[in-house]
Every structure is written in structure tokens, then in C-alpha cells.
mmCIF file of N, CA and C in Angstrom:
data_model
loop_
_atom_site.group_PDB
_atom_site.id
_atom_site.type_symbol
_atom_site.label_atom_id
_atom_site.label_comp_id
_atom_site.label_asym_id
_atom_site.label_seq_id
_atom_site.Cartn_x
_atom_site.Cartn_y
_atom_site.Cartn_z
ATOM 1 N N UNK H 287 83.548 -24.395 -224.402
ATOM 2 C CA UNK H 287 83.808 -25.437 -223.441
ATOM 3 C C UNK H 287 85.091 -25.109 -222.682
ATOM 4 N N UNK H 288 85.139 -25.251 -221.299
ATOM 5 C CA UNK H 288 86.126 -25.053 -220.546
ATOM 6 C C UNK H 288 87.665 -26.325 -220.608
ATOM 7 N N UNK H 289 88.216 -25.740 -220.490
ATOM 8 C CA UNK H 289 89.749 -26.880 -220.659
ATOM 9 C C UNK H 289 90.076 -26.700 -219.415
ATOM 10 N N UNK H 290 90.574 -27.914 -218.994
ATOM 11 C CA UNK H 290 91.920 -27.729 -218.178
ATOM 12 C C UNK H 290 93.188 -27.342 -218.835
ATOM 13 N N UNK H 291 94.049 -27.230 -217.474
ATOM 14 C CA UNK H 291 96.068 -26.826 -218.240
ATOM 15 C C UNK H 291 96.182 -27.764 -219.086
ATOM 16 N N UNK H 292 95.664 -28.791 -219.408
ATOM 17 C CA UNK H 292 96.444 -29.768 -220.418
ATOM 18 C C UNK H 292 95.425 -29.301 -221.811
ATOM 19 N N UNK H 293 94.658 -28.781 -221.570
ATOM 20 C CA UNK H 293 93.485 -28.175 -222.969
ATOM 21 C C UNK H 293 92.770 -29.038 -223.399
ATOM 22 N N UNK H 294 92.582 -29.910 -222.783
ATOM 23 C CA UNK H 294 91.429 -30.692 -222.635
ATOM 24 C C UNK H 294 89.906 -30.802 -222.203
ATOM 25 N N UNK H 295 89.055 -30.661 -222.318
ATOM 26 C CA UNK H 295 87.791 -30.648 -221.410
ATOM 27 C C UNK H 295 87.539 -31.795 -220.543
ATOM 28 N N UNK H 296 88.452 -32.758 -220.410
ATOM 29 C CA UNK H 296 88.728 -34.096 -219.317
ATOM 30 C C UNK H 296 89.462 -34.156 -217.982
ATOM 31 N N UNK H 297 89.216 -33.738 -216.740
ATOM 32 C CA UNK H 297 90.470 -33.765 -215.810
ATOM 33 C C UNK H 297 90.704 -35.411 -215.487
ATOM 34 N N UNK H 298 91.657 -35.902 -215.832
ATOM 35 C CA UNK H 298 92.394 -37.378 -215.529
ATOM 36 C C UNK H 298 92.375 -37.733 -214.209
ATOM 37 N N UNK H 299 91.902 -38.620 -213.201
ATOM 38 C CA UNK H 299 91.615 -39.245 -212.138
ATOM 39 C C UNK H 299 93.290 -38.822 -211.358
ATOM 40 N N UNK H 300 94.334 -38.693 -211.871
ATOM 41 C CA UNK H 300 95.140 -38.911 -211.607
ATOM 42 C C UNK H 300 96.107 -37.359 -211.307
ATOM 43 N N UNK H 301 95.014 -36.421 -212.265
ATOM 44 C CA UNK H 301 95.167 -34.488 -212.079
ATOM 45 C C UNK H 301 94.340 -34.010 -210.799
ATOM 46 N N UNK H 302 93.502 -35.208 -209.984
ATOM 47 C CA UNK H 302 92.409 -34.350 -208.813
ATOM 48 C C UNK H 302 93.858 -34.077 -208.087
ATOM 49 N N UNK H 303 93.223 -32.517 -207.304
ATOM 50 C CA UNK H 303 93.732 -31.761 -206.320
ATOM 51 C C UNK H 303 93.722 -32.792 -204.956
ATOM 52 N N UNK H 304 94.381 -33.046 -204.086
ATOM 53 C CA UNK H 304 93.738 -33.685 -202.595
ATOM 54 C C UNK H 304 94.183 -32.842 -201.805
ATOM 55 N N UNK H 305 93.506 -32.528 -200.902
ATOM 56 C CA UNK H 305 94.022 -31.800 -199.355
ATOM 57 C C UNK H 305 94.085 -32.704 -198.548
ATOM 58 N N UNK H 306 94.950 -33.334 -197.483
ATOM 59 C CA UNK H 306 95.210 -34.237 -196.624
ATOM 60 C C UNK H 306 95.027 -33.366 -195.730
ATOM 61 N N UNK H 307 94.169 -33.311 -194.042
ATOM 62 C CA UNK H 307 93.531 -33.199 -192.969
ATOM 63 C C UNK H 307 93.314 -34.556 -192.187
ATOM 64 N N UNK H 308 94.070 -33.524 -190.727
ATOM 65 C CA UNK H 308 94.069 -35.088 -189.874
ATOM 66 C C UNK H 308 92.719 -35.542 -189.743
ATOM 67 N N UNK H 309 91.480 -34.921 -189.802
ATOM 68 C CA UNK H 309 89.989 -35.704 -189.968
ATOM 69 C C UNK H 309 89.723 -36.282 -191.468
ATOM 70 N N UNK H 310 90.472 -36.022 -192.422
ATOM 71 C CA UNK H 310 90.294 -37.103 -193.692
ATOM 72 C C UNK H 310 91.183 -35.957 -194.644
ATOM 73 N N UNK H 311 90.340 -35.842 -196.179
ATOM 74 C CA UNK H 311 90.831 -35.476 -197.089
ATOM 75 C C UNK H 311 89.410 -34.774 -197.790
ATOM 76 N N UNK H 312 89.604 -33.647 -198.566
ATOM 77 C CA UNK H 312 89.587 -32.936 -199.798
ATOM 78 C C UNK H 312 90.412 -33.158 -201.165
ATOM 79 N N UNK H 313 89.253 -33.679 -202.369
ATOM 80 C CA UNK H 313 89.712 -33.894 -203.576
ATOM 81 C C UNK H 313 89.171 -33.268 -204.347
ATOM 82 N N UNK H 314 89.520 -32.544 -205.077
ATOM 83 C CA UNK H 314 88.693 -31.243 -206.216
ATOM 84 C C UNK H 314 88.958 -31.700 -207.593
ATOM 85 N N UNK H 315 87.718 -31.864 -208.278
ATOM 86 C CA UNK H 315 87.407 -32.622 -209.770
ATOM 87 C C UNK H 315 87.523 -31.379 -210.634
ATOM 88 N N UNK H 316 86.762 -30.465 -210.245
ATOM 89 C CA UNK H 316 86.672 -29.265 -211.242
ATOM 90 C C UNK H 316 86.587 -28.283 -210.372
ATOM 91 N N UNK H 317 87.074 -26.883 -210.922
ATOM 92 C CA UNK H 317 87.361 -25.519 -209.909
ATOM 93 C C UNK H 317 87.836 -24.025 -211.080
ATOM 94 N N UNK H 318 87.754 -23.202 -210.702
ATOM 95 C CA UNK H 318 88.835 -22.412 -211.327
ATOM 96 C C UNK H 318 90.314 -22.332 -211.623
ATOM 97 N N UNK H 319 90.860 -23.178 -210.455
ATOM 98 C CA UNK H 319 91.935 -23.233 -210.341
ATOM 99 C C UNK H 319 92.314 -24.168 -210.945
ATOM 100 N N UNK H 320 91.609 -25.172 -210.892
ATOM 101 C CA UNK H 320 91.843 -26.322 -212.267
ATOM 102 C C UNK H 320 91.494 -26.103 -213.403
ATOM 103 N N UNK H 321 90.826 -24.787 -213.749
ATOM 104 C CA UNK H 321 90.878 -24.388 -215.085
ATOM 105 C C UNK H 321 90.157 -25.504 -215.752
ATOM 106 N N UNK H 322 89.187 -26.281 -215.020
ATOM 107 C CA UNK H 322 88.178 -26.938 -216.145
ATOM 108 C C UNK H 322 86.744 -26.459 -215.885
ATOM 109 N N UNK H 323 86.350 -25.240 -214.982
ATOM 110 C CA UNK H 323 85.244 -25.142 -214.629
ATOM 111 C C UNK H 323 85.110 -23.000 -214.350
ATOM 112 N N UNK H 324 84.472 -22.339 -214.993
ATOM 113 C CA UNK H 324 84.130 -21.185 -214.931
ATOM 114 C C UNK H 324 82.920 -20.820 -214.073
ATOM 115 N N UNK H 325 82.154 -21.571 -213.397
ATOM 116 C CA UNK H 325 80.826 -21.085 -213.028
ATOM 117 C C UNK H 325 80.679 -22.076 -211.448
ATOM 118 N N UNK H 326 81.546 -22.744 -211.231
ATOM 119 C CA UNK H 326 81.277 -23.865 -209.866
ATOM 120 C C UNK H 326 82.251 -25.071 -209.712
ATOM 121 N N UNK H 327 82.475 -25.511 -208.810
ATOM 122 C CA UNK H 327 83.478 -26.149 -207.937
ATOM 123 C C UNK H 327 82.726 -27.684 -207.293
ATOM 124 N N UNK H 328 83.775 -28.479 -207.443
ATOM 125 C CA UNK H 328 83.350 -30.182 -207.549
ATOM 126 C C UNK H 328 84.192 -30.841 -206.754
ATOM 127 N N UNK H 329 83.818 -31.581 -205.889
ATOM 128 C CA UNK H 329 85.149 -32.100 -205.276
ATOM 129 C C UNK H 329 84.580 -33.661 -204.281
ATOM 130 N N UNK H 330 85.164 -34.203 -203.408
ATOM 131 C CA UNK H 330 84.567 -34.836 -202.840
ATOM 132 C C UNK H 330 85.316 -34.891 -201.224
ATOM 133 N N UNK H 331 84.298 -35.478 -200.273
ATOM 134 C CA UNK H 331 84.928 -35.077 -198.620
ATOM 135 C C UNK H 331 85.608 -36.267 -198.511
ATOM 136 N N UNK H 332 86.011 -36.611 -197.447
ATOM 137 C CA UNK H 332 86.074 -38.035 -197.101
ATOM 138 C C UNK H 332 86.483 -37.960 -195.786
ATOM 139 N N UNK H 333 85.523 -37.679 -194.690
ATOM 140 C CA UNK H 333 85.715 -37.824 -193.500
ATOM 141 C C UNK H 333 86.267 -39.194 -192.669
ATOM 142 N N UNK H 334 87.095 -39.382 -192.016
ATOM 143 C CA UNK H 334 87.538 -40.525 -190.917
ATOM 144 C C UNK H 334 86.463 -41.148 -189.991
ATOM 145 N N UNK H 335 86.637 -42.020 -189.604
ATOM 146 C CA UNK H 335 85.460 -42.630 -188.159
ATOM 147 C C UNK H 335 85.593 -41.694 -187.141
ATOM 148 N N UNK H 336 84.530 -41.203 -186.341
ATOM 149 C CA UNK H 336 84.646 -40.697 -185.271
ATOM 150 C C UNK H 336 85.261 -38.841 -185.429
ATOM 151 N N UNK H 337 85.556 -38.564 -186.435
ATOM 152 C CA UNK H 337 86.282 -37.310 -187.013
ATOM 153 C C UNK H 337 84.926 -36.378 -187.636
ATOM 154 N N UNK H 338 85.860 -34.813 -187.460
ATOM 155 C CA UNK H 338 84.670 -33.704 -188.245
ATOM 156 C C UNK H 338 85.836 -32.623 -188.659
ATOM 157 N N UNK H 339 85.182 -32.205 -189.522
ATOM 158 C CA UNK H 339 85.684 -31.036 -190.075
ATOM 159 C C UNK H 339 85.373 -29.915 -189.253
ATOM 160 N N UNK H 340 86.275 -28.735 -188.923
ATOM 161 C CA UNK H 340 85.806 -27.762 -188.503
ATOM 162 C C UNK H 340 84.354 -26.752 -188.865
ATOM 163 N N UNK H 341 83.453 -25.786 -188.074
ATOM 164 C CA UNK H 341 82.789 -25.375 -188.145
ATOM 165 C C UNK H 341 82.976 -24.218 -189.268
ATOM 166 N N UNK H 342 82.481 -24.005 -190.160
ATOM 167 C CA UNK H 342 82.740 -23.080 -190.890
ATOM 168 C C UNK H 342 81.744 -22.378 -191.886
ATOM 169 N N UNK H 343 81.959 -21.253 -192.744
ATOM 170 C CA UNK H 343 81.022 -20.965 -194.098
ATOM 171 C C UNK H 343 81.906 -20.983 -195.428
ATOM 172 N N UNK H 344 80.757 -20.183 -196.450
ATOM 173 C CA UNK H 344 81.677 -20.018 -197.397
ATOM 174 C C UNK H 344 80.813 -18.829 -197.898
ATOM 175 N N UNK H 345 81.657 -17.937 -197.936
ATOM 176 C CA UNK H 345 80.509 -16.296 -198.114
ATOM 177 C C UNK H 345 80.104 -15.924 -199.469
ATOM 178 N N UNK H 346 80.912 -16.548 -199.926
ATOM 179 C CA UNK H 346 80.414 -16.651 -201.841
ATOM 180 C C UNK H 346 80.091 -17.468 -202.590
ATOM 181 N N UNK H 347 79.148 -18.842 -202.049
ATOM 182 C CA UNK H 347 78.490 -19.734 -202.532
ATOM 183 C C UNK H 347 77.782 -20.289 -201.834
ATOM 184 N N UNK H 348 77.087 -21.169 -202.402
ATOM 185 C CA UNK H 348 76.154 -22.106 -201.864
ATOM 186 C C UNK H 348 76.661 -23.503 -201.680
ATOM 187 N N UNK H 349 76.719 -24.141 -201.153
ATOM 188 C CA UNK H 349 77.331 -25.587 -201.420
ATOM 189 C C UNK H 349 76.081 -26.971 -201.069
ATOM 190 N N UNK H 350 75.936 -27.656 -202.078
ATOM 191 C CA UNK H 350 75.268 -28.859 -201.798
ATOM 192 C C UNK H 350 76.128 -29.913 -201.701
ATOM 193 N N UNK H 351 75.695 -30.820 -200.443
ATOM 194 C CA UNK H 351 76.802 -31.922 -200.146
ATOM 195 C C UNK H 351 75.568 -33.410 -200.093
ATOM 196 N N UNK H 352 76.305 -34.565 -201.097
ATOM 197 C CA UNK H 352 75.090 -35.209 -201.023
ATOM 198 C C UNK H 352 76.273 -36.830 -200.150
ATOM 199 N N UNK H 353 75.596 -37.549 -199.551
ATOM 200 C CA UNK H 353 76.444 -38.611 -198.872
ATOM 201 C C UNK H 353 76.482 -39.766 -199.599
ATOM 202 N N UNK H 354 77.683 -40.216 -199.985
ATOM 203 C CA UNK H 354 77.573 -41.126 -201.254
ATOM 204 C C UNK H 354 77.342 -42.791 -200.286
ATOM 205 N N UNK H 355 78.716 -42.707 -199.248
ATOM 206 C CA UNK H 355 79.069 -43.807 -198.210
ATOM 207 C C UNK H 355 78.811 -43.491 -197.145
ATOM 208 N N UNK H 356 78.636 -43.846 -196.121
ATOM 209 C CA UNK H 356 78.512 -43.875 -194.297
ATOM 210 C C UNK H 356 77.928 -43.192 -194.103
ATOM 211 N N UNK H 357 77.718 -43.082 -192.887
ATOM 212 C CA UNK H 357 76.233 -42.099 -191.826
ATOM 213 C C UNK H 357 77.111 -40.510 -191.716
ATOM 214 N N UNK H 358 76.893 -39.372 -191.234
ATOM 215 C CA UNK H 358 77.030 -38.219 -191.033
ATOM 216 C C UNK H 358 76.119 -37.905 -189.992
ATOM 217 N N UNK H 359 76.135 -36.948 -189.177
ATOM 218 C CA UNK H 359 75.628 -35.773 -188.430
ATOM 219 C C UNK H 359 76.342 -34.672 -188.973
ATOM 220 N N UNK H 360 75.404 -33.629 -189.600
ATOM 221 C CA UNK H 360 75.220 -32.634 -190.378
ATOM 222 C C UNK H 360 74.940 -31.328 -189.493
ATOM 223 N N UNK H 361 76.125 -30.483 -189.364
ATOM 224 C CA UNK H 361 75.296 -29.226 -188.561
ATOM 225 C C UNK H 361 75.414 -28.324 -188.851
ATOM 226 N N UNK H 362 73.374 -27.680 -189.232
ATOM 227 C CA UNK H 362 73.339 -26.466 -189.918
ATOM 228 C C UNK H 362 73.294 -24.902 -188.662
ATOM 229 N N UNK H 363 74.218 -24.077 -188.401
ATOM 230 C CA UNK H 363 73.597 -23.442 -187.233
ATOM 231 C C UNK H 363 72.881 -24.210 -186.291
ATOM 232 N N UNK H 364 72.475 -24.237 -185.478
ATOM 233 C CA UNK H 364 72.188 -24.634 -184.599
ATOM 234 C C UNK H 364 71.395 -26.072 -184.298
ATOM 235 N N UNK H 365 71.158 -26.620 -185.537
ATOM 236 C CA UNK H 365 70.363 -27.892 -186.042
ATOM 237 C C UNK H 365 71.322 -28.933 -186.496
ATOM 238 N N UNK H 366 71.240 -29.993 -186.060
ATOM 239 C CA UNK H 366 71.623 -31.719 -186.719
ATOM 240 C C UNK H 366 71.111 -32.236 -187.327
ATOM 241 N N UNK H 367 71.290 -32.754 -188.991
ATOM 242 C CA UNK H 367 71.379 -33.644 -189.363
ATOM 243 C C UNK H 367 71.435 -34.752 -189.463
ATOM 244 N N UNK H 368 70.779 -35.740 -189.309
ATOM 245 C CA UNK H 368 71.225 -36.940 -189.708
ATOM 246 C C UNK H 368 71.577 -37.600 -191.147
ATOM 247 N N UNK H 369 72.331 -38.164 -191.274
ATOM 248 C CA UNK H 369 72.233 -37.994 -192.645
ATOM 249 C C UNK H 369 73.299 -39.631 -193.643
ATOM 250 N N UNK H 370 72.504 -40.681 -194.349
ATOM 251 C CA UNK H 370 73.281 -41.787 -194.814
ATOM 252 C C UNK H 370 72.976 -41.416 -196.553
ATOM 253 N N UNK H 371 73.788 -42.819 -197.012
ATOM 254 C CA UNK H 371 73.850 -42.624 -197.822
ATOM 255 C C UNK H 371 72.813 -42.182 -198.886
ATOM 256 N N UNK H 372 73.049 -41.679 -199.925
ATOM 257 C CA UNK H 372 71.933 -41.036 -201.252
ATOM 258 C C UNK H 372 71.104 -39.377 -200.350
ATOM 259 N N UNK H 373 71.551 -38.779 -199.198
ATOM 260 C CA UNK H 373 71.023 -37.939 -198.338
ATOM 261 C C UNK H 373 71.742 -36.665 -199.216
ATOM 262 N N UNK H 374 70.663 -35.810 -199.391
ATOM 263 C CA UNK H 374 71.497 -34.536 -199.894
ATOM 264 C C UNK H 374 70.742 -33.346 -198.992
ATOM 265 N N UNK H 375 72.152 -32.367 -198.770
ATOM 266 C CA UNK H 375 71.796 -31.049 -197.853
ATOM 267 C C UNK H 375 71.950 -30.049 -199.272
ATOM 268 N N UNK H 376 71.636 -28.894 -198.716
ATOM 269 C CA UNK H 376 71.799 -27.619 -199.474
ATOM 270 C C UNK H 376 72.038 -26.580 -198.334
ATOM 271 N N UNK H 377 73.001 -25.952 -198.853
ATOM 272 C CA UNK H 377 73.277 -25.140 -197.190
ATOM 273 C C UNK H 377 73.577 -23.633 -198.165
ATOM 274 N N UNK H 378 72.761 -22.569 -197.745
ATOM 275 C CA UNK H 378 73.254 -21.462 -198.332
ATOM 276 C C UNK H 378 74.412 -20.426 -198.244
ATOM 277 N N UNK H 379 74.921 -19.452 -199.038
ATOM 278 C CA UNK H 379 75.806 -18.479 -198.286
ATOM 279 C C UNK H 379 76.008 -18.138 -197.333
ATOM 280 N N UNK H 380 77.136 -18.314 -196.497
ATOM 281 C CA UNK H 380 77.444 -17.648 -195.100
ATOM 282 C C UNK H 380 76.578 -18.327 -194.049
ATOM 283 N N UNK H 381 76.212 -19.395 -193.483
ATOM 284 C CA UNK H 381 75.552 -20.237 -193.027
ATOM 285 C C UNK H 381 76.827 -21.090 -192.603
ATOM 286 N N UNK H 382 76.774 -21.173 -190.999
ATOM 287 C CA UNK H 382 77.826 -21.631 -190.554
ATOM 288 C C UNK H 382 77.287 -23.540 -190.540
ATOM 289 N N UNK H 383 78.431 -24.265 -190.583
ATOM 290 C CA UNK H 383 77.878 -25.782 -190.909
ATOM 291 C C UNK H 383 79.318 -26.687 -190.361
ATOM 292 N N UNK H 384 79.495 -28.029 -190.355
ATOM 293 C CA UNK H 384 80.184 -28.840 -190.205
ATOM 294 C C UNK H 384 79.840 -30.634 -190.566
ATOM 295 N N UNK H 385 80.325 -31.313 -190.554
ATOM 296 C CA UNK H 385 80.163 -32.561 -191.059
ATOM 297 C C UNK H 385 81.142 -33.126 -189.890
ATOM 298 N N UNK H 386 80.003 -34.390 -189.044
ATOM 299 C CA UNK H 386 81.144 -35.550 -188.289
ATOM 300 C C UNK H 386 80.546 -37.188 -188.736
ATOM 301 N N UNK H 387 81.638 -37.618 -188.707
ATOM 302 C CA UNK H 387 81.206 -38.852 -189.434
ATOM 303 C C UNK H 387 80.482 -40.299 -187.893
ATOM 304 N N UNK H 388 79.393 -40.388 -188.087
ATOM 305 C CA UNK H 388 79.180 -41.069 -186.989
ATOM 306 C C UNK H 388 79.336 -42.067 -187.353
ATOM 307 N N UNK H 389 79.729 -43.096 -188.225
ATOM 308 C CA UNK H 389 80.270 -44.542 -188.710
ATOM 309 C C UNK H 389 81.372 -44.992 -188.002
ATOM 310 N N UNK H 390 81.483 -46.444 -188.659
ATOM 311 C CA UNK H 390 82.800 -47.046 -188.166
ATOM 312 C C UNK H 390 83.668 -47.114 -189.074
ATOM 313 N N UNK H 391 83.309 -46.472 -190.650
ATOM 314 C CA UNK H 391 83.979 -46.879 -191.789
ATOM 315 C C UNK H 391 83.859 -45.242 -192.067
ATOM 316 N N UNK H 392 85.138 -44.850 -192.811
ATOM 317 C CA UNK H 392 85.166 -43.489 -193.746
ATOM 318 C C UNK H 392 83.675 -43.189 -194.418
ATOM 319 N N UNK H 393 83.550 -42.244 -193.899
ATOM 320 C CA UNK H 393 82.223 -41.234 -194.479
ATOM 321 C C UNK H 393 82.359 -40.510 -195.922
ATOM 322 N N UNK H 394 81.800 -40.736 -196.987
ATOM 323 C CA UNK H 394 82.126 -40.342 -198.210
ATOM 324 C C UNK H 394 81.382 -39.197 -199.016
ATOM 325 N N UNK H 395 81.348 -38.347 -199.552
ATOM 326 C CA UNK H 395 80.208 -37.036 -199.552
ATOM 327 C C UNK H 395 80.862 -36.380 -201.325
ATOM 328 N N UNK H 396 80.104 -36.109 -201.568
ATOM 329 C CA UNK H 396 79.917 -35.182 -202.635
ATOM 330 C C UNK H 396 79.716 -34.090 -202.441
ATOM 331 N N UNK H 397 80.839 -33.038 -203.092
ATOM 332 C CA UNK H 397 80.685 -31.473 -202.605
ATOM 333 C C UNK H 397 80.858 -30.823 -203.659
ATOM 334 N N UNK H 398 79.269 -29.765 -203.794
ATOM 335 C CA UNK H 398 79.491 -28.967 -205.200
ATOM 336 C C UNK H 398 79.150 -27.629 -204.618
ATOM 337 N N UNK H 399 79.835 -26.419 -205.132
ATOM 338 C CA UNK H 399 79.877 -24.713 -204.756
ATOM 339 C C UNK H 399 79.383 -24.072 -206.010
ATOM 340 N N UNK H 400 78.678 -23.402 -205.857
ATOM 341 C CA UNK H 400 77.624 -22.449 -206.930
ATOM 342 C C UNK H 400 79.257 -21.264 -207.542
ATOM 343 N N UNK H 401 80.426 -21.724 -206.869
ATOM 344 C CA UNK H 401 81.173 -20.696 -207.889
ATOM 345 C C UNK H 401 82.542 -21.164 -207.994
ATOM 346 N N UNK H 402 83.398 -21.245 -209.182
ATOM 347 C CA UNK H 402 84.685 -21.765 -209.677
ATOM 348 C C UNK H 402 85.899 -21.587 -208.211
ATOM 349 N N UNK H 403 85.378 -20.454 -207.472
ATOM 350 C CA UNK H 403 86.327 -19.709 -206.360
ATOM 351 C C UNK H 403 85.894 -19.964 -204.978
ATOM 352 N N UNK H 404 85.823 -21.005 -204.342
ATOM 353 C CA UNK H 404 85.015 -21.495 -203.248
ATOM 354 C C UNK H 404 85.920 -21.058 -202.234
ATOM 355 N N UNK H 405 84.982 -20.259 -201.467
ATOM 356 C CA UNK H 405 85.854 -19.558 -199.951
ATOM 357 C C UNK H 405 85.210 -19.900 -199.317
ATOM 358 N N UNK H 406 86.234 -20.369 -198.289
ATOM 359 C CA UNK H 406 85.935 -20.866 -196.755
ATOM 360 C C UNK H 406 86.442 -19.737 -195.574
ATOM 361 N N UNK H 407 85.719 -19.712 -194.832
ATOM 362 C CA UNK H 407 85.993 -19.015 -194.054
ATOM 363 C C UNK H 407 85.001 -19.694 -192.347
ATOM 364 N N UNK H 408 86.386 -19.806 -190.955
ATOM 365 C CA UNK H 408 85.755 -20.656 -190.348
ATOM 366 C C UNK H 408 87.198 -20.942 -189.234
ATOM 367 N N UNK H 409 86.874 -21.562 -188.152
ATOM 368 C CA UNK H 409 86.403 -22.238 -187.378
ATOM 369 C C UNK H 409 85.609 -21.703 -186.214
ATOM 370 N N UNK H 410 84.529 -22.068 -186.710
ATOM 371 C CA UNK H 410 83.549 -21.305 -185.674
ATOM 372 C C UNK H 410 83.233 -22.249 -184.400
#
């Protein structure tokens, strides 16, 4: 069983990673780098009203993003998404994509990567 730094197999609500971005935030539950996860990466989005994340991939995983709260437009290459809550994508390696939140309320998403080391690479 994998531990986190504290040698636990529990990461505490209060150990998530956040990335602050002027279109919302990145919070990471489990990763390599959190040392509670060897095989894939957990985290959650949280897009703003009217806001998107840049266009981007990730060349060494797969990532499924499922929408927990608010509406999304989802773009896979050259295709949109629509996409509310309980909606899950699967987007493969190196497959350029983005997320904009078409709501009036924060857009909320679930984000999991097929590997502990999730690379981004992007603004396309």
C-alpha cells in the first residue's frame, strides 16, 4: 500500500496540493508527488463563470474528467462538448483539449491521469 510523507495511506483534506489560476484552481488528492499514489493522479478542476483553461495535452497519460457541478463546453481537437453534471469525457494521450465553464456558478470536475507523473504540455 502506498503512503503519503506522513506514512499513512490517508491524504488529510487539509494536505491537498491547490494551484490558484486566474480561470479557477487545481487541487491534487493523490499523485507521485504526494507520495500516496504509484500508478495515477487525482485531483479536481474548478473552473470560474465565463472562464477556460488553456488549450493543451498531456503526452504521458490519458485523463478522464467527469463534471461533478455546472455546465462545461468540452473541446476535443476540433469538436465541443457539451457537458453537465454526472457527464464523463475520456480524452487520450497527446490529444489537444480545454474546458470553459458556460454557467453562472463555478464549474466543478473530477480529474484522473492513467500515471502518478501527469504532464502537461500546452497552450495551443
Amino acid at each position: 500500500m502506498n503512503h503519503n510523507s506522513t506514512g499513512k495511506p490517508i491524504l488529510q483534506a487539509e494536505n491537498t496540493v491547490v494551484q490558484t489560476f486566474e480561470w479557477g484552481r487545481l487541487r491534487w488528492f493523490a499523485n507521485g508527488q504526494l507520495g500516496n499514489s504509484e500508478t495515477m493522479t487525482l485531483g479536481q478542476c474548478t473552473l470560474k463563470p465565463g472562464c477556460e483553461n488553456p488549450r493543451h495535452l498531456h503526452p504521458n497519460c490519458e485523463e478522464i474528467l467527469q463534471v461533478i457541478e455546472g455546465t462545461i463546453s468540452h473541446s476535443v481537437v476540433d469538436e465541443l462538448f457539451e457537458m453537465g453534471s454526472g457527464d464523463t469525457i475520456v480524452i487520450p494521450p497527446n490529444v489537444i483539449h480545454n474546458a470553459r465553464n458556460t454557467g453562472d456558478t463555478d464549474a466543478v470536475m473530477t480529474i484522473a491521469f492513467s500515471s502518478p507523473d501527469r504532464q502537461t504540455e500546452g497552450e495551443f
